[in-house]
XYZ file of C-alpha atoms in Angstrom:
435
model
C 91.343 -63.696 -16.560
C 88.427 -65.537 -18.300
C 89.364 -68.951 -16.898
C 89.313 -67.656 -13.340
C 85.989 -65.895 -13.994
C 84.440 -69.158 -15.284
C 85.692 -71.028 -12.217
C 84.194 -68.410 -9.918
C 80.887 -68.555 -11.813
C 80.720 -72.353 -11.510
C 81.560 -72.143 -7.820
C 78.829 -69.545 -7.335
C 76.270 -71.813 -9.087
C 77.264 -74.759 -6.889
C 76.922 -72.607 -3.772
C 73.445 -71.464 -4.864
C 72.344 -75.101 -5.396
C 73.748 -76.084 -1.977
C 71.987 -73.113 -0.387
C 68.633 -74.176 -1.870
C 69.105 -77.772 -0.686
C 70.035 -76.548 2.800
C 66.958 -74.302 2.932
C 64.714 -77.246 1.965
C 66.343 -79.458 4.632
C 65.927 -76.717 7.264
C 62.262 -76.314 6.380
C 61.706 -80.094 6.666
C 63.497 -80.199 10.023
C 61.375 -77.336 11.305
C 58.220 -79.150 10.221
C 59.431 -82.358 11.868
C 60.238 -80.474 15.085
C 56.821 -78.854 15.043
C 55.184 -82.278 14.667
C 57.315 -83.625 17.505
C 56.322 -80.666 19.704
C 52.658 -81.392 19.079
C 53.212 -85.059 19.873
C 55.102 -84.169 23.063
C 52.328 -81.862 24.176
C 49.773 -84.594 23.499
C 51.835 -87.122 25.477
C 52.261 -84.680 28.358
C 48.534 -84.123 28.516
C 47.998 -87.891 28.487
C 50.563 -88.380 31.275
C 48.962 -85.689 33.401
C 45.593 -87.251 32.842
C 46.979 -90.682 33.785
C 48.589 -89.276 36.951
C 45.344 -87.654 37.916
C 43.613 -90.970 37.486
C 46.327 -92.783 39.550
C 46.412 -90.214 42.368
C 49.857 -88.548 41.773
C 52.792 -88.974 44.193
C 50.536 -90.154 47.015
C 49.640 -93.133 44.943
C 53.302 -93.815 44.286
C 54.142 -93.598 47.999
C 51.473 -96.105 48.739
C 53.425 -98.612 46.602
C 56.867 -99.159 48.358
C 58.103 -101.813 45.949
C 57.618 -99.532 42.999
C 59.337 -96.722 44.952
C 62.405 -98.831 45.780
C 62.635 -99.946 42.166
C 62.502 -96.333 41.060
C 65.291 -95.458 43.560
C 67.525 -98.235 42.251
C 66.917 -97.080 38.704
C 67.886 -93.504 39.623
C 71.010 -94.680 41.512
C 72.001 -96.733 38.495
C 71.570 -93.699 36.297
C 73.692 -91.610 38.678
C 76.392 -94.297 38.616
C 76.381 -94.395 34.821
C 76.556 -90.594 34.670
C 79.496 -90.602 37.135
C 81.370 -93.169 35.052
C 80.794 -91.198 31.868
C 81.954 -88.028 33.663
C 85.147 -89.791 34.831
C 85.781 -91.001 31.282
C 85.331 -87.459 30.010
C 87.817 -86.202 32.631
C 90.403 -88.803 31.533
C 89.845 -87.948 27.883
C 90.136 -84.241 28.710
C 93.489 -84.866 30.464
C 94.789 -86.781 27.434
C 93.662 -83.973 25.152
C 95.410 -81.416 27.394
C 98.653 -83.424 27.194
C 98.336 -83.636 23.420
C 97.664 -79.886 23.221
C 100.802 -79.180 25.295
C 102.839 -81.460 23.023
C 101.476 -79.733 19.906
C 102.213 -76.333 21.432
C 105.837 -77.327 22.072
C 106.059 -78.618 18.507
C 104.640 -75.319 17.278
C 107.367 -73.415 19.154
C 110.098 -75.638 17.697
C 108.608 -75.309 14.210
C 108.420 -71.527 14.635
C 112.131 -71.448 15.532
C 112.933 -73.636 12.526
C 110.836 -71.357 10.299
C 112.671 -68.275 11.572
C 116.046 -69.944 10.981
C 115.042 -70.984 7.461
C 113.699 -67.476 6.804
C 117.031 -65.983 7.856
C 118.905 -68.427 5.626
C 116.575 -67.615 2.728
C 117.116 -63.898 3.310
C 120.881 -64.423 3.374
C 120.640 -66.365 0.102
C 118.588 -63.530 -1.385
C 121.237 -61.054 -0.239
C 123.974 -63.180 -1.824
C 121.967 -63.356 -5.055
C 121.465 -59.582 -5.032
C 125.196 -59.027 -4.418
C 126.049 -61.377 -7.271
C 123.601 -59.616 -9.571
C 125.045 -56.204 -8.642
C 128.614 -57.425 -9.139
C 127.765 -59.041 -12.460
C 126.008 -55.900 -13.722
C 128.922 -53.741 -12.558
C 131.432 -56.138 -14.128
C 129.461 -56.116 -17.386
C 129.446 -52.302 -17.469
C 133.142 -52.122 -16.620
C 133.889 -54.750 -19.248
C 132.036 -52.716 -21.881
C 133.890 -49.548 -20.894
C 137.233 -51.395 -20.871
C 136.592 -52.865 -24.318
C 135.665 -49.436 -25.660
C 138.813 -47.903 -24.133
C 140.944 -50.762 -25.421
C 139.617 -50.345 -28.959
C 140.158 -46.585 -28.783
C 143.717 -47.056 -27.478
C 144.468 -49.598 -30.217
C 143.181 -47.287 -32.943
C 145.112 -44.374 -31.494
C 148.252 -46.514 -31.209
C 147.958 -47.613 -34.849
C 147.471 -44.046 -36.034
C 150.355 -42.721 -33.912
C 152.628 -45.546 -34.998
C 151.899 -44.967 -38.688
C 152.331 -41.219 -38.224
C 155.617 -41.751 -36.345
C 156.902 -44.093 -39.063
C 156.009 -41.521 -41.713
C 157.683 -38.709 -39.761
C 160.788 -40.802 -39.083
C 161.061 -41.753 -42.774
C 160.736 -38.110 -43.802
C 163.256 -37.014 -41.168
C 165.716 -39.698 -42.257
C 165.366 -38.573 -45.850
C 165.926 -34.922 -44.878
C 168.881 -35.856 -42.656
C 170.477 -37.926 -45.423
C 169.984 -35.119 -47.918
C 171.445 -32.534 -45.550
C 174.341 -34.821 -44.675
C 175.136 -35.352 -48.346
C 174.865 -31.627 -49.012
C 177.091 -30.803 -46.070
C 179.702 -33.390 -47.066
C 179.615 -31.964 -50.585
C 180.149 -28.437 -49.245
C 183.006 -29.590 -46.987
C 184.610 -31.404 -49.887
C 184.326 -28.338 -52.107
C 185.703 -26.081 -49.393
C 188.744 -28.361 -49.038
C 189.326 -28.174 -52.770
C 189.622 -24.381 -52.647
C 192.878 -22.705 -53.667
C 195.596 -22.250 -50.962
C 196.506 -18.754 -49.838
C 200.238 -18.967 -50.809
C 199.742 -19.307 -54.594
C 199.855 -16.391 -56.917
C 196.849 -14.606 -58.264
C 197.206 -15.837 -61.851
C 197.348 -19.470 -60.897
C 194.357 -18.958 -58.601
C 192.356 -17.251 -61.321
C 193.214 -19.926 -63.863
C 192.322 -22.712 -61.487
C 189.098 -21.072 -60.412
C 188.167 -20.393 -64.024
C 189.044 -23.948 -64.987
C 187.066 -25.341 -62.065
C 184.118 -23.130 -62.879
C 184.301 -24.128 -66.538
C 184.373 -27.789 -65.594
C 181.523 -27.317 -63.111
C 179.342 -25.012 -65.189
C 179.909 -26.757 -68.489
C 182.227 -24.205 -70.073
C 180.028 -21.124 -69.981
C 181.232 -17.719 -71.080
C 183.093 -15.153 -69.009
C 180.225 -12.683 -69.244
C 177.987 -15.120 -67.444
C 180.524 -15.453 -64.614
C 180.833 -11.700 -64.368
C 177.059 -11.250 -64.251
C 176.785 -13.869 -61.503
C 179.655 -12.210 -59.619
C 177.974 -8.801 -59.799
C 174.688 -10.311 -58.588
C 176.435 -11.963 -55.613
C 178.195 -8.682 -54.767
C 174.905 -6.759 -54.905
C 173.098 -9.302 -52.755
C 175.804 -9.869 -50.130
C 177.428 -6.423 -50.170
C 180.915 -7.989 -50.191
C 183.248 -8.429 -53.186
C 185.353 -11.218 -51.678
C 184.114 -14.621 -52.835
C 185.804 -16.466 -49.967
C 184.068 -14.247 -47.409
C 180.749 -14.833 -49.198
C 181.356 -18.615 -49.074
C 182.279 -18.489 -45.371
C 179.164 -16.410 -44.599
C 176.993 -18.801 -46.571
C 178.502 -21.823 -44.801
C 178.039 -20.174 -41.402
C 174.393 -19.321 -42.064
C 173.795 -22.790 -43.462
C 175.373 -24.391 -40.374
C 173.216 -22.255 -38.085
C 170.065 -23.184 -39.988
C 171.087 -26.822 -39.969
C 171.708 -26.784 -36.203
C 168.343 -25.097 -35.609
C 166.576 -27.710 -37.720
C 168.403 -30.482 -35.871
C 167.390 -29.063 -32.476
C 163.781 -28.739 -33.606
C 163.817 -32.296 -34.914
C 165.344 -33.520 -31.638
C 162.637 -31.738 -29.620
C 159.938 -33.251 -31.818
C 161.586 -36.656 -31.518
C 161.589 -36.336 -27.704
C 157.911 -35.393 -27.772
C 157.126 -38.378 -29.976
C 159.154 -40.639 -27.708
C 157.306 -39.336 -24.607
C 153.957 -39.851 -26.341
C 154.971 -43.395 -27.295
C 156.041 -44.122 -23.694
C 152.750 -42.725 -22.396
C 150.792 -44.887 -24.827
C 152.812 -47.934 -23.806
C 152.119 -47.243 -20.116
C 148.401 -46.815 -20.849
C 148.470 -50.032 -22.850
C 150.110 -51.816 -19.905
C 147.485 -50.431 -17.507
C 144.682 -51.512 -19.826
C 146.163 -55.010 -20.103
C 146.407 -55.217 -16.309
C 142.828 -53.958 -16.014
C 141.644 -56.601 -18.489
C 143.554 -59.334 -16.640
C 141.877 -58.316 -13.380
C 138.489 -58.431 -15.050
C 139.237 -61.839 -16.521
C 140.124 -63.097 -13.047
C 136.934 -61.553 -11.631
C 134.845 -63.144 -14.402
C 136.424 -66.556 -13.734
C 135.828 -66.189 -9.969
C 132.208 -65.167 -10.550
C 131.780 -68.038 -13.015
C 133.028 -70.548 -10.429
C 131.031 -68.981 -7.598
C 127.775 -69.115 -9.558
C 128.582 -72.734 -10.554
C 127.885 -72.164 -14.231
C 128.254 -74.924 -16.789
C 131.347 -74.498 -18.978
C 130.509 -77.409 -21.306
C 129.446 -75.130 -24.235
C 132.945 -73.560 -24.157
C 135.137 -76.586 -23.430
C 133.231 -78.703 -25.967
C 134.514 -76.614 -28.851
C 137.734 -77.462 -30.662
C 140.762 -75.654 -29.264
C 138.877 -74.075 -26.316
C 139.832 -74.417 -22.648
C 138.196 -73.641 -19.338
C 140.505 -70.637 -18.813
C 139.197 -67.123 -19.493
C 141.116 -65.689 -22.467
C 140.676 -62.815 -24.891
C 139.056 -65.150 -27.406
C 136.417 -66.793 -25.181
C 135.711 -64.005 -22.661
C 132.556 -63.029 -24.565
C 131.295 -66.622 -24.346
C 131.858 -66.671 -20.567
C 130.014 -63.375 -20.232
C 127.132 -64.730 -22.342
C 126.785 -67.773 -20.047
C 126.898 -65.460 -17.000
C 124.164 -63.275 -18.504
C 121.947 -66.325 -19.101
C 122.491 -67.542 -15.523
C 121.796 -64.071 -14.127
C 118.628 -63.865 -16.224
C 117.486 -67.225 -14.841
C 118.251 -66.154 -11.259
C 116.377 -62.886 -11.798
C 113.320 -64.828 -12.993
C 113.487 -67.092 -9.905
C 113.952 -64.063 -7.645
C 110.976 -62.281 -9.213
C 108.810 -65.395 -8.747
C 109.862 -65.730 -5.099
C 109.270 -62.034 -4.409
C 105.879 -62.244 -6.121
C 104.869 -65.241 -3.979
C 106.084 -63.543 -0.802
C 104.221 -60.372 -1.755
C 101.027 -62.399 -2.310
C 101.425 -64.107 1.072
C 102.200 -60.818 2.862
C 99.509 -58.897 0.900
C 102.087 -56.356 -0.255
C 102.864 -54.987 -3.735
C 105.625 -57.043 -5.426
C 109.054 -55.502 -5.944
C 110.829 -55.369 -9.279
C 114.157 -57.287 -9.072
C 115.482 -55.388 -12.103
C 115.746 -52.252 -9.928
C 118.209 -53.918 -7.536
C 121.206 -52.114 -9.069
C 119.423 -48.748 -8.937
C 121.327 -47.989 -5.712
C 124.601 -47.994 -7.715
C 123.671 -44.710 -9.385
C 125.502 -41.729 -7.838
C 122.358 -39.581 -7.692
C 120.538 -41.969 -5.373
C 121.448 -41.750 -1.668
C 120.721 -44.917 0.330
C 118.286 -44.299 3.161
C 118.995 -45.823 6.545
C 116.260 -48.261 7.543
C 115.187 -48.280 11.154
C 113.083 -51.083 12.592
C 109.874 -49.942 14.339
C 109.933 -50.214 18.113
C 106.965 -50.607 20.436
C 106.621 -51.372 24.107
C 105.310 -54.588 25.657
C 102.275 -52.834 27.145
C 100.716 -52.594 23.676
C 101.273 -56.324 23.142
C 99.710 -57.202 26.491
C 96.767 -54.920 25.768
C 96.114 -56.445 22.320
C 96.697 -60.119 23.093
C 96.538 -60.431 26.850
C 99.241 -61.316 29.368
C 101.064 -64.592 28.592
C 99.284 -65.177 25.286
C 101.083 -67.153 22.569
C 98.756 -66.259 19.694
C 100.667 -65.338 16.457
C 100.270 -61.785 15.166
C 98.421 -61.246 11.891
C 98.941 -58.407 9.399
C 96.204 -56.150 10.826
C 97.576 -56.440 14.395
C 101.123 -55.673 13.270
C 99.833 -52.687 11.291
C 97.997 -51.330 14.353
C 101.164 -51.671 16.421
C 103.578 -50.117 13.895
C 101.388 -47.332 12.418
C 101.517 -44.935 15.456
C 105.335 -45.158 15.581
C 105.623 -44.490 11.815
C 103.250 -41.495 12.006
C 105.240 -40.072 14.926
C 108.509 -40.521 12.990
C 107.124 -38.986 9.765
C 105.856 -35.901 11.637
C 109.380 -35.156 12.898
C 110.966 -35.301 9.436
C 111.705 -32.175 7.362
C 110.549 -32.410 3.720
C 113.334 -32.244 1.165
C 113.245 -31.105 -2.435
C 113.287 -33.967 -4.940
C 116.598 -34.470 -6.669
C 116.783 -33.926 -10.404
C 117.208 -37.256 -12.216
C 120.240 -37.727 -14.392
C 119.672 -37.847 -18.111
C 121.759 -40.193 -20.164
C 124.795 -42.099 -19.025
C 127.407 -40.540 -16.835
C 130.803 -40.196 -18.502
C 133.361 -41.912 -16.365
C 137.018 -41.059 -16.886
C 139.624 -43.771 -17.061
C 141.460 -44.019 -13.746
C 144.287 -46.585 -13.550
C 144.137 -46.646 -9.728
C 140.460 -47.527 -9.740
C 141.174 -50.177 -12.370
């Protein structure tokens, strides 16, 4: 960072200037002290010379008035020193009382700090839970929307196909019904058994002439021979009965096949309706969860309610808007969480953690590891700090206390092979019970 480098350079220049000024002041003080030492030595030599001239202590003893005055002066000095010592003792007692009061305040503040730290940690845990739930809800919402779109497309295709099949089947059924009614009508119009052969022949010929448009007898004979060759029977009534029987059998088989297909289509339609009901229930649950999460995170619903025709309820039309507001709020909370973790990491001198990897534990390949707090005996504490000491532990002391326990624990562990990471997204099947 160039700005930080410039600040450090300016601070270094100021420190160099201060160092030079301090060196000059120290040199001057040393010179002054040397001059004072020379003066003191000169004065001491003068005093010794003066004492020698006056005769020393013997001369002083010879002057009792001067001696008594000197004694009074010394007693006065002792009295003044005693008073100053008593004042220092009183001041020391007041300082001791103030130190005890500050120590008690430090204990109370430490308890308050621990309580606030626990509350902050609980808030962080709540934020992490909310982030995990929101990410999981977003993923489930995406999967549910994809399934819903797929089910809708499949339902449209199946419905159109069923309508087409039903129309075709109705047309075939109507055609077969008309054909069958025509055959029944023609069979009822056949000649009775009690009439004579001539009347029957004339009526059959007349009916055939009316039906065939008055064709020649040779044509009828050729058709009759062809029918006899194909069926192997010369009786026309027997041929008609055989034809009607075969036609009825074919018609019944087709009806049974159509009924089976209709049952299959009906079962498929019921299955699709049940899946559609499950999907609707799943979406309703997610809407309720989104509304609960929206209220719990205390998001602002003004951008949604301010629009014309919009309400504060989560519906199919505005669910994407609610999810967008939740994503913005989660993004803001993630930024705040990253800033807090970065500040805590700077204070604790630890590498900062990435808050975006909070939901990494939701992956099935990752197994959560059980955390175990390090334990150490009180003898180590008394050895490091002394018995009855209230000094707070710094990072280096805590590291010295915890490191032997961690090394002992790591030596007892068996190394495991690293798990292969999953590539791509895991395909999750739709389970109505889980929904």
